[in-house]
C-alpha cells in the first residue's frame, strides 16, 4: 500500500485538530457540543478526499488518540458515535453513487441517515440511561429524548452539509492542490 506524503501530512494535521477539538471540549465546557461536532466533521473530510479506507483509519486513530490524550473520556465516546455516523453516511452515499438504477436515491439516502443514527443513538440512550440522567426517568421522558435526538440529527446533518459544501468547498482549493 502506497501512501502519498501529502495525504499522510494532511491526514495527520486533521487528526491533530480532531484530538485538539476533543480535548478543548473538556476545557471549554460551554462549547463542548460544537467542538465535538467540528471534530467529527473531519472524518467526513478525510473520507471525501481520500476514500472510505483512509477515513476508517483516520476515525480509528482519532478514537484511540482521543482515549489516550483527551481528559474527558465521555466526550471521546460522544465523538466516537458522531464520527461513526459521518463515516456511515459517507459509505452509504458512495454505495448509492455506484447504483444509478435506484430512482429514489435521495430518499434512500435520507432513510439510511436516520437508520444509521438510530442504530447508534437508541442503544446509547437506553444502555447508558443511568449515566446520562442524574435520576431515574420515565419511559415518556426517554421517548422525548429519542424524539429530540431526531431533531438534533436534522440540525447536525444540515450543519455537516453546509460545512462540506460551503466551508470546506472554499478551503479545499487552498489546502489541497
mmCIF file with all atom_site columns, N, CA, C and O in Angstrom, residues 82-124:
data_model
loop_
_atom_site.group_PDB
_atom_site.id
_atom_site.type_symbol
_atom_site.label_atom_id
_atom_site.label_alt_id
_atom_site.label_comp_id
_atom_site.label_asym_id
_atom_site.label_entity_id
_atom_site.label_seq_id
_atom_site.pdbx_PDB_ins_code
_atom_site.Cartn_x
_atom_site.Cartn_y
_atom_site.Cartn_z
_atom_site.occupancy
_atom_site.B_iso_or_equiv
_atom_site.pdbx_formal_charge
_atom_site.auth_seq_id
_atom_site.auth_comp_id
_atom_site.auth_asym_id
_atom_site.auth_atom_id
_atom_site.pdbx_PDB_model_num
ATOM 1   N N  . UNK A 1 82  ? -20.501 10.193 16.887  1.00 0.00 ? 82  UNK A N  1
ATOM 2   C CA . UNK A 1 82  ? -20.673 11.175 15.817  1.00 0.00 ? 82  UNK A CA 1
ATOM 3   C C  . UNK A 1 82  ? -19.825 10.834 14.597  1.00 0.00 ? 82  UNK A C  1
ATOM 4   O O  . UNK A 1 82  ? -20.289 10.934 13.450  1.00 0.00 ? 82  UNK A O  1
ATOM 5   N N  . UNK A 1 83  ? -18.593 10.435 14.829  1.00 0.00 ? 83  UNK A N  1
ATOM 6   C CA . UNK A 1 83  ? -17.707 10.075 13.728  1.00 0.00 ? 83  UNK A CA 1
ATOM 7   C C  . UNK A 1 83  ? -18.174 8.827  13.000  1.00 0.00 ? 83  UNK A C  1
ATOM 8   O O  . UNK A 1 83  ? -18.075 8.739  11.772  1.00 0.00 ? 83  UNK A O  1
ATOM 9   N N  . UNK A 1 84  ? -18.701 7.856  13.750  1.00 0.00 ? 84  UNK A N  1
ATOM 10  C CA . UNK A 1 84  ? -19.230 6.645  13.133  1.00 0.00 ? 84  UNK A CA 1
ATOM 11  C C  . UNK A 1 84  ? -20.423 6.974  12.240  1.00 0.00 ? 84  UNK A C  1
ATOM 12  O O  . UNK A 1 84  ? -20.562 6.439  11.145  1.00 0.00 ? 84  UNK A O  1
ATOM 13  N N  . UNK A 1 85  ? -21.262 7.881  12.699  1.00 0.00 ? 85  UNK A N  1
ATOM 14  C CA . UNK A 1 85  ? -22.403 8.314  11.884  1.00 0.00 ? 85  UNK A CA 1
ATOM 15  C C  . UNK A 1 85  ? -21.912 8.957  10.583  1.00 0.00 ? 85  UNK A C  1
ATOM 16  O O  . UNK A 1 85  ? -22.402 8.630  9.501   1.00 0.00 ? 85  UNK A O  1
ATOM 17  N N  . UNK A 1 86  ? -20.943 9.862  10.684  1.00 0.00 ? 86  UNK A N  1
ATOM 18  C CA . UNK A 1 86  ? -20.423 10.539 9.488   1.00 0.00 ? 86  UNK A CA 1
ATOM 19  C C  . UNK A 1 86  ? -19.824 9.508  8.530   1.00 0.00 ? 86  UNK A C  1
ATOM 20  O O  . UNK A 1 86  ? -20.086 9.545  7.322   1.00 0.00 ? 86  UNK A O  1
ATOM 21  N N  . UNK A 1 87  ? -19.007 8.596  9.042   1.00 0.00 ? 87  UNK A N  1
ATOM 22  C CA . UNK A 1 87  ? -18.408 7.579  8.179   1.00 0.00 ? 87  UNK A CA 1
ATOM 23  C C  . UNK A 1 87  ? -19.498 6.717  7.534   1.00 0.00 ? 87  UNK A C  1
ATOM 24  O O  . UNK A 1 87  ? -19.420 6.391  6.359   1.00 0.00 ? 87  UNK A O  1
ATOM 25  N N  . UNK A 1 88  ? -20.515 6.377  8.298   1.00 0.00 ? 88  UNK A N  1
ATOM 26  C CA . UNK A 1 88  ? -21.598 5.548  7.780   1.00 0.00 ? 88  UNK A CA 1
ATOM 27  C C  . UNK A 1 88  ? -22.381 6.219  6.660   1.00 0.00 ? 88  UNK A C  1
ATOM 28  O O  . UNK A 1 88  ? -22.666 5.589  5.636   1.00 0.00 ? 88  UNK A O  1
ATOM 29  N N  . UNK A 1 89  ? -22.707 7.491  6.824   1.00 0.00 ? 89  UNK A N  1
ATOM 30  C CA . UNK A 1 89  ? -23.485 8.146  5.758   1.00 0.00 ? 89  UNK A CA 1
ATOM 31  C C  . UNK A 1 89  ? -22.632 8.376  4.513   1.00 0.00 ? 89  UNK A C  1
ATOM 32  O O  . UNK A 1 89  ? -23.142 8.330  3.395   1.00 0.00 ? 89  UNK A O  1
ATOM 33  N N  . UNK A 1 90  ? -21.341 8.605  4.705   1.00 0.00 ? 90  UNK A N  1
ATOM 34  C CA . UNK A 1 90  ? -20.463 8.739  3.539   1.00 0.00 ? 90  UNK A CA 1
ATOM 35  C C  . UNK A 1 90  ? -20.346 7.407  2.803   1.00 0.00 ? 90  UNK A C  1
ATOM 36  O O  . UNK A 1 90  ? -20.298 7.374  1.578   1.00 0.00 ? 90  UNK A O  1
ATOM 37  N N  . UNK A 1 91  ? -20.328 6.301  3.552   1.00 0.00 ? 91  UNK A N  1
ATOM 38  C CA . UNK A 1 91  ? -20.278 4.975  2.921   1.00 0.00 ? 91  UNK A CA 1
ATOM 39  C C  . UNK A 1 91  ? -21.562 4.709  2.139   1.00 0.00 ? 91  UNK A C  1
ATOM 40  O O  . UNK A 1 91  ? -21.518 4.199  1.011   1.00 0.00 ? 91  UNK A O  1
ATOM 41  N N  . UNK A 1 92  ? -22.700 5.058  2.707   1.00 0.00 ? 92  UNK A N  1
ATOM 42  C CA . UNK A 1 92  ? -23.969 4.878  2.008   1.00 0.00 ? 92  UNK A CA 1
ATOM 43  C C  . UNK A 1 92  ? -24.009 5.740  0.747   1.00 0.00 ? 92  UNK A C  1
ATOM 44  O O  . UNK A 1 92  ? -24.452 5.290  -0.311  1.00 0.00 ? 92  UNK A O  1
ATOM 45  N N  . UNK A 1 93  ? -23.532 6.976  0.857   1.00 0.00 ? 93  UNK A N  1
ATOM 46  C CA . UNK A 1 93  ? -23.528 7.862  -0.305  1.00 0.00 ? 93  UNK A CA 1
ATOM 47  C C  . UNK A 1 93  ? -22.675 7.281  -1.433  1.00 0.00 ? 93  UNK A C  1
ATOM 48  O O  . UNK A 1 93  ? -23.084 7.278  -2.583  1.00 0.00 ? 93  UNK A O  1
ATOM 49  N N  . UNK A 1 94  ? -21.505 6.775  -1.112  1.00 0.00 ? 94  UNK A N  1
ATOM 50  C CA . UNK A 1 94  ? -20.641 6.164  -2.130  1.00 0.00 ? 94  UNK A CA 1
ATOM 51  C C  . UNK A 1 94  ? -21.287 4.915  -2.718  1.00 0.00 ? 94  UNK A C  1
ATOM 52  O O  . UNK A 1 94  ? -21.150 4.644  -3.907  1.00 0.00 ? 94  UNK A O  1
ATOM 53  N N  . UNK A 1 95  ? -21.982 4.151  -1.893  1.00 0.00 ? 95  UNK A N  1
ATOM 54  C CA . UNK A 1 95  ? -22.670 2.961  -2.377  1.00 0.00 ? 95  UNK A CA 1
ATOM 55  C C  . UNK A 1 95  ? -23.784 3.355  -3.343  1.00 0.00 ? 95  UNK A C  1
ATOM 56  O O  . UNK A 1 95  ? -23.960 2.729  -4.385  1.00 0.00 ? 95  UNK A O  1
ATOM 57  N N  . UNK A 1 96  ? -24.534 4.386  -3.012  1.00 0.00 ? 96  UNK A N  1
ATOM 58  C CA . UNK A 1 96  ? -25.624 4.839  -3.871  1.00 0.00 ? 96  UNK A CA 1
ATOM 59  C C  . UNK A 1 96  ? -25.116 5.465  -5.168  1.00 0.00 ? 96  UNK A C  1
ATOM 60  O O  . UNK A 1 96  ? -25.791 5.377  -6.197  1.00 0.00 ? 96  UNK A O  1
ATOM 61  N N  . UNK A 1 97  ? -23.954 6.099  -5.126  1.00 0.00 ? 97  UNK A N  1
ATOM 62  C CA . UNK A 1 97  ? -23.384 6.690  -6.340  1.00 0.00 ? 97  UNK A CA 1
ATOM 63  C C  . UNK A 1 97  ? -23.128 5.631  -7.408  1.00 0.00 ? 97  UNK A C  1
ATOM 64  O O  . UNK A 1 97  ? -23.217 5.907  -8.599  1.00 0.00 ? 97  UNK A O  1
ATOM 65  N N  . UNK A 1 98  ? -22.799 4.433  -6.977  1.00 0.00 ? 98  UNK A N  1
ATOM 66  C CA . UNK A 1 98  ? -22.486 3.344  -7.902  1.00 0.00 ? 98  UNK A CA 1
ATOM 67  C C  . UNK A 1 98  ? -23.735 2.636  -8.423  1.00 0.00 ? 98  UNK A C  1
ATOM 68  O O  . UNK A 1 98  ? -23.616 1.716  -9.220  1.00 0.00 ? 98  UNK A O  1
ATOM 69  N N  . UNK A 1 99  ? -24.904 3.057  -7.982  1.00 0.00 ? 99  UNK A N  1
ATOM 70  C CA . UNK A 1 99  ? -26.146 2.409  -8.372  1.00 0.00 ? 99  UNK A CA 1
ATOM 71  C C  . UNK A 1 99  ? -27.131 3.419  -8.950  1.00 0.00 ? 99  UNK A C  1
ATOM 72  O O  . UNK A 1 99  ? -28.105 3.795  -8.292  1.00 0.00 ? 99  UNK A O  1
ATOM 73  N N  . UNK A 1 100 ? -26.899 3.838  -10.189 1.00 0.00 ? 100 UNK A N  1
ATOM 74  C CA . UNK A 1 100 ? -27.805 4.828  -10.797 1.00 0.00 ? 100 UNK A CA 1
ATOM 75  C C  . UNK A 1 100 ? -29.192 4.253  -11.107 1.00 0.00 ? 100 UNK A C  1
ATOM 76  O O  . UNK A 1 100 ? -30.115 5.013  -11.378 1.00 0.00 ? 100 UNK A O  1
ATOM 77  N N  . UNK A 1 101 ? -29.339 2.934  -11.031 1.00 0.00 ? 101 UNK A N  1
ATOM 78  C CA . UNK A 1 101 ? -30.630 2.332  -11.328 1.00 0.00 ? 101 UNK A CA 1
ATOM 79  C C  . UNK A 1 101 ? -31.667 2.644  -10.246 1.00 0.00 ? 101 UNK A C  1
ATOM 80  O O  . UNK A 1 101 ? -32.859 2.548  -10.492 1.00 0.00 ? 101 UNK A O  1
ATOM 81  N N  . UNK A 1 102 ? -31.213 3.021  -9.052  1.00 0.00 ? 102 UNK A N  1
ATOM 82  C CA . UNK A 1 102 ? -32.153 3.400  -7.992  1.00 0.00 ? 102 UNK A CA 1
ATOM 83  C C  . UNK A 1 102 ? -32.702 4.793  -8.303  1.00 0.00 ? 102 UNK A C  1
ATOM 84  O O  . UNK A 1 102 ? -31.953 5.756  -8.393  1.00 0.00 ? 102 UNK A O  1
ATOM 85  N N  . UNK A 1 103 ? -34.006 4.882  -8.445  1.00 0.00 ? 103 UNK A N  1
ATOM 86  C CA . UNK A 1 103 ? -34.614 6.159  -8.815  1.00 0.00 ? 103 UNK A CA 1
ATOM 87  C C  . UNK A 1 103 ? -34.761 7.096  -7.629  1.00 0.00 ? 103 UNK A C  1
ATOM 88  O O  . UNK A 1 103 ? -34.693 8.299  -7.790  1.00 0.00 ? 103 UNK A O  1
ATOM 89  N N  . UNK A 1 104 ? -34.981 6.566  -6.496  1.00 0.00 ? 104 UNK A N  1
ATOM 90  C CA . UNK A 1 104 ? -35.227 7.370  -5.295  1.00 0.00 ? 104 UNK A CA 1
ATOM 91  C C  . UNK A 1 104 ? -33.975 7.424  -4.418  1.00 0.00 ? 104 UNK A C  1
ATOM 92  O O  . UNK A 1 104 ? -34.046 7.222  -3.212  1.00 0.00 ? 104 UNK A O  1
ATOM 93  N N  . UNK A 1 105 ? -32.827 7.719  -5.015  1.00 0.00 ? 105 UNK A N  1
ATOM 94  C CA . UNK A 1 105 ? -31.572 7.676  -4.259  1.00 0.00 ? 105 UNK A CA 1
ATOM 95  C C  . UNK A 1 105 ? -31.563 8.679  -3.112  1.00 0.00 ? 105 UNK A C  1
ATOM 96  O O  . UNK A 1 105 ? -31.060 8.386  -2.038  1.00 0.00 ? 105 UNK A O  1
ATOM 97  N N  . UNK A 1 106 ? -32.092 9.859  -3.332  1.00 0.00 ? 106 UNK A N  1
ATOM 98  C CA . UNK A 1 106 ? -32.098 10.864 -2.256  1.00 0.00 ? 106 UNK A CA 1
ATOM 99  C C  . UNK A 1 106 ? -32.953 10.396 -1.084  1.00 0.00 ? 106 UNK A C  1
ATOM 100 O O  . UNK A 1 106 ? -32.576 10.557 0.074   1.00 0.00 ? 106 UNK A O  1
ATOM 101 N N  . UNK A 1 107 ? -34.079 9.802  -1.372  1.00 0.00 ? 107 UNK A N  1
ATOM 102 C CA . UNK A 1 107 ? -34.944 9.295  -0.305  1.00 0.00 ? 107 UNK A CA 1
ATOM 103 C C  . UNK A 1 107 ? -34.274 8.129  0.424   1.00 0.00 ? 107 UNK A C  1
ATOM 104 O O  . UNK A 1 107 ? -34.302 8.055  1.656   1.00 0.00 ? 107 UNK A O  1
ATOM 105 N N  . UNK A 1 108 ? -33.672 7.234  -0.335  1.00 0.00 ? 108 UNK A N  1
ATOM 106 C CA . UNK A 1 108 ? -32.946 6.110  0.271   1.00 0.00 ? 108 UNK A CA 1
ATOM 107 C C  . UNK A 1 108 ? -31.829 6.645  1.170   1.00 0.00 ? 108 UNK A C  1
ATOM 108 O O  . UNK A 1 108 ? -31.597 6.134  2.268   1.00 0.00 ? 108 UNK A O  1
ATOM 109 N N  . UNK A 1 109 ? -31.145 7.686  0.709   1.00 0.00 ? 109 UNK A N  1
ATOM 110 C CA . UNK A 1 109 ? -30.059 8.282  1.486   1.00 0.00 ? 109 UNK A CA 1
ATOM 111 C C  . UNK A 1 109 ? -30.584 8.857  2.803   1.00 0.00 ? 109 UNK A C  1
ATOM 112 O O  . UNK A 1 109 ? -29.993 8.632  3.866   1.00 0.00 ? 109 UNK A O  1
ATOM 113 N N  . UNK A 1 110 ? -31.701 9.581  2.766   1.00 0.00 ? 110 UNK A N  1
ATOM 114 C CA . UNK A 1 110 ? -32.258 10.162 3.990   1.00 0.00 ? 110 UNK A CA 1
ATOM 115 C C  . UNK A 1 110 ? -32.733 9.084  4.950   1.00 0.00 ? 110 UNK A C  1
ATOM 116 O O  . UNK A 1 110 ? -32.519 9.179  6.164   1.00 0.00 ? 110 UNK A O  1
ATOM 117 N N  . UNK A 1 111 ? -33.371 8.058  4.424   1.00 0.00 ? 111 UNK A N  1
ATOM 118 C CA . UNK A 1 111 ? -33.805 6.961  5.290   1.00 0.00 ? 111 UNK A CA 1
ATOM 119 C C  . UNK A 1 111 ? -32.588 6.279  5.916   1.00 0.00 ? 111 UNK A C  1
ATOM 120 O O  . UNK A 1 111 ? -32.584 5.962  7.109   1.00 0.00 ? 111 UNK A O  1
ATOM 121 N N  . UNK A 1 112 ? -31.542 6.090  5.117   1.00 0.00 ? 112 UNK A N  1
ATOM 122 C CA . UNK A 1 112 ? -30.310 5.475  5.623   1.00 0.00 ? 112 UNK A CA 1
ATOM 123 C C  . UNK A 1 112 ? -29.689 6.304  6.737   1.00 0.00 ? 112 UNK A C  1
ATOM 124 O O  . UNK A 1 112 ? -29.175 5.759  7.712   1.00 0.00 ? 112 UNK A O  1
ATOM 125 N N  . UNK A 1 113 ? -29.734 7.624  6.588   1.00 0.00 ? 113 UNK A N  1
ATOM 126 C CA . UNK A 1 113 ? -29.190 8.505  7.638   1.00 0.00 ? 113 UNK A CA 1
ATOM 127 C C  . UNK A 1 113 ? -29.891 8.264  8.966   1.00 0.00 ? 113 UNK A C  1
ATOM 128 O O  . UNK A 1 113 ? -29.241 8.111  10.013  1.00 0.00 ? 113 UNK A O  1
ATOM 129 N N  . UNK A 1 114 ? -31.209 8.222  8.929   1.00 0.00 ? 114 UNK A N  1
ATOM 130 C CA . UNK A 1 114 ? -31.949 8.031  10.173  1.00 0.00 ? 114 UNK A CA 1
ATOM 131 C C  . UNK A 1 114 ? -31.789 6.614  10.724  1.00 0.00 ? 114 UNK A C  1
ATOM 132 O O  . UNK A 1 114 ? -31.757 6.418  11.937  1.00 0.00 ? 114 UNK A O  1
ATOM 133 N N  . UNK A 1 115 ? -31.654 5.622  9.856   1.00 0.00 ? 115 UNK A N  1
ATOM 134 C CA . UNK A 1 115 ? -31.421 4.253  10.319  1.00 0.00 ? 115 UNK A CA 1
ATOM 135 C C  . UNK A 1 115 ? -30.062 4.163  11.010  1.00 0.00 ? 115 UNK A C  1
ATOM 136 O O  . UNK A 1 115 ? -29.946 3.620  12.117  1.00 0.00 ? 115 UNK A O  1
ATOM 137 N N  . UNK A 1 116 ? -29.023 4.700  10.361  1.00 0.00 ? 116 UNK A N  1
ATOM 138 C CA . UNK A 1 116 ? -27.677 4.664  10.955  1.00 0.00 ? 116 UNK A CA 1
ATOM 139 C C  . UNK A 1 116 ? -27.675 5.402  12.290  1.00 0.00 ? 116 UNK A C  1
ATOM 140 O O  . UNK A 1 116 ? -27.147 4.904  13.293  1.00 0.00 ? 116 UNK A O  1
ATOM 141 N N  . UNK A 1 117 ? -28.264 6.584  12.304  1.00 0.00 ? 117 UNK A N  1
ATOM 142 C CA . UNK A 1 117 ? -28.297 7.373  13.536  1.00 0.00 ? 117 UNK A CA 1
ATOM 143 C C  . UNK A 1 117 ? -28.993 6.609  14.659  1.00 0.00 ? 117 UNK A C  1
ATOM 144 O O  . UNK A 1 117 ? -28.481 6.530  15.776  1.00 0.00 ? 117 UNK A O  1
ATOM 145 N N  . UNK A 1 118 ? -30.152 6.044  14.370  1.00 0.00 ? 118 UNK A N  1
ATOM 146 C CA . UNK A 1 118 ? -30.916 5.360  15.418  1.00 0.00 ? 118 UNK A CA 1
ATOM 147 C C  . UNK A 1 118 ? -30.270 4.063  15.854  1.00 0.00 ? 118 UNK A C  1
ATOM 148 O O  . UNK A 1 118 ? -30.426 3.661  17.011  1.00 0.00 ? 118 UNK A O  1
ATOM 149 N N  . UNK A 1 119 ? -29.523 3.401  14.959  1.00 0.00 ? 119 UNK A N  1
ATOM 150 C CA . UNK A 1 119 ? -28.777 2.213  15.370  1.00 0.00 ? 119 UNK A CA 1
ATOM 151 C C  . UNK A 1 119 ? -27.665 2.569  16.361  1.00 0.00 ? 119 UNK A C  1
ATOM 152 O O  . UNK A 1 119 ? -27.253 1.734  17.163  1.00 0.00 ? 119 UNK A O  1
ATOM 153 N N  . UNK A 1 120 ? -27.189 3.792  16.295  1.00 0.00 ? 120 UNK A N  1
ATOM 154 C CA . UNK A 1 120 ? -26.166 4.260  17.226  1.00 0.00 ? 120 UNK A CA 1
ATOM 155 C C  . UNK A 1 120 ? -26.805 4.895  18.459  1.00 0.00 ? 120 UNK A C  1
ATOM 156 O O  . UNK A 1 120 ? -26.433 4.600  19.595  1.00 0.00 ? 120 UNK A O  1
ATOM 157 N N  . UNK A 1 121 ? -27.781 5.763  18.245  1.00 0.00 ? 121 UNK A N  1
ATOM 158 C CA . UNK A 1 121 ? -28.330 6.623  19.294  1.00 0.00 ? 121 UNK A CA 1
ATOM 159 C C  . UNK A 1 121 ? -29.218 5.886  20.300  1.00 0.00 ? 121 UNK A C  1
ATOM 160 O O  . UNK A 1 121 ? -29.032 6.026  21.513  1.00 0.00 ? 121 UNK A O  1
ATOM 161 N N  . UNK A 1 122 ? -30.164 5.115  19.817  1.00 0.00 ? 122 UNK A N  1
ATOM 162 C CA . UNK A 1 122 ? -31.128 4.485  20.724  1.00 0.00 ? 122 UNK A CA 1
ATOM 163 C C  . UNK A 1 122 ? -30.460 3.500  21.698  1.00 0.00 ? 122 UNK A C  1
ATOM 164 O O  . UNK A 1 122 ? -30.743 3.544  22.896  1.00 0.00 ? 122 UNK A O  1
ATOM 165 N N  . UNK A 1 123 ? -29.544 2.623  21.238  1.00 0.00 ? 123 UNK A N  1
ATOM 166 C CA . UNK A 1 123 ? -28.867 1.765  22.232  1.00 0.00 ? 123 UNK A CA 1
ATOM 167 C C  . UNK A 1 123 ? -28.062 2.566  23.269  1.00 0.00 ? 123 UNK A C  1
ATOM 168 O O  . UNK A 1 123 ? -27.987 2.150  24.431  1.00 0.00 ? 123 UNK A O  1
ATOM 169 N N  . UNK A 1 124 ? -27.485 3.691  22.857  1.00 0.00 ? 124 UNK A N  1
ATOM 170 C CA . UNK A 1 124 ? -26.738 4.512  23.812  1.00 0.00 ? 124 UNK A CA 1
ATOM 171 C C  . UNK A 1 124 ? -27.679 5.102  24.850  1.00 0.00 ? 124 UNK A C  1
ATOM 172 O O  . UNK A 1 124 ? -27.396 5.069  26.052  1.00 0.00 ? 124 UNK A O  1
#
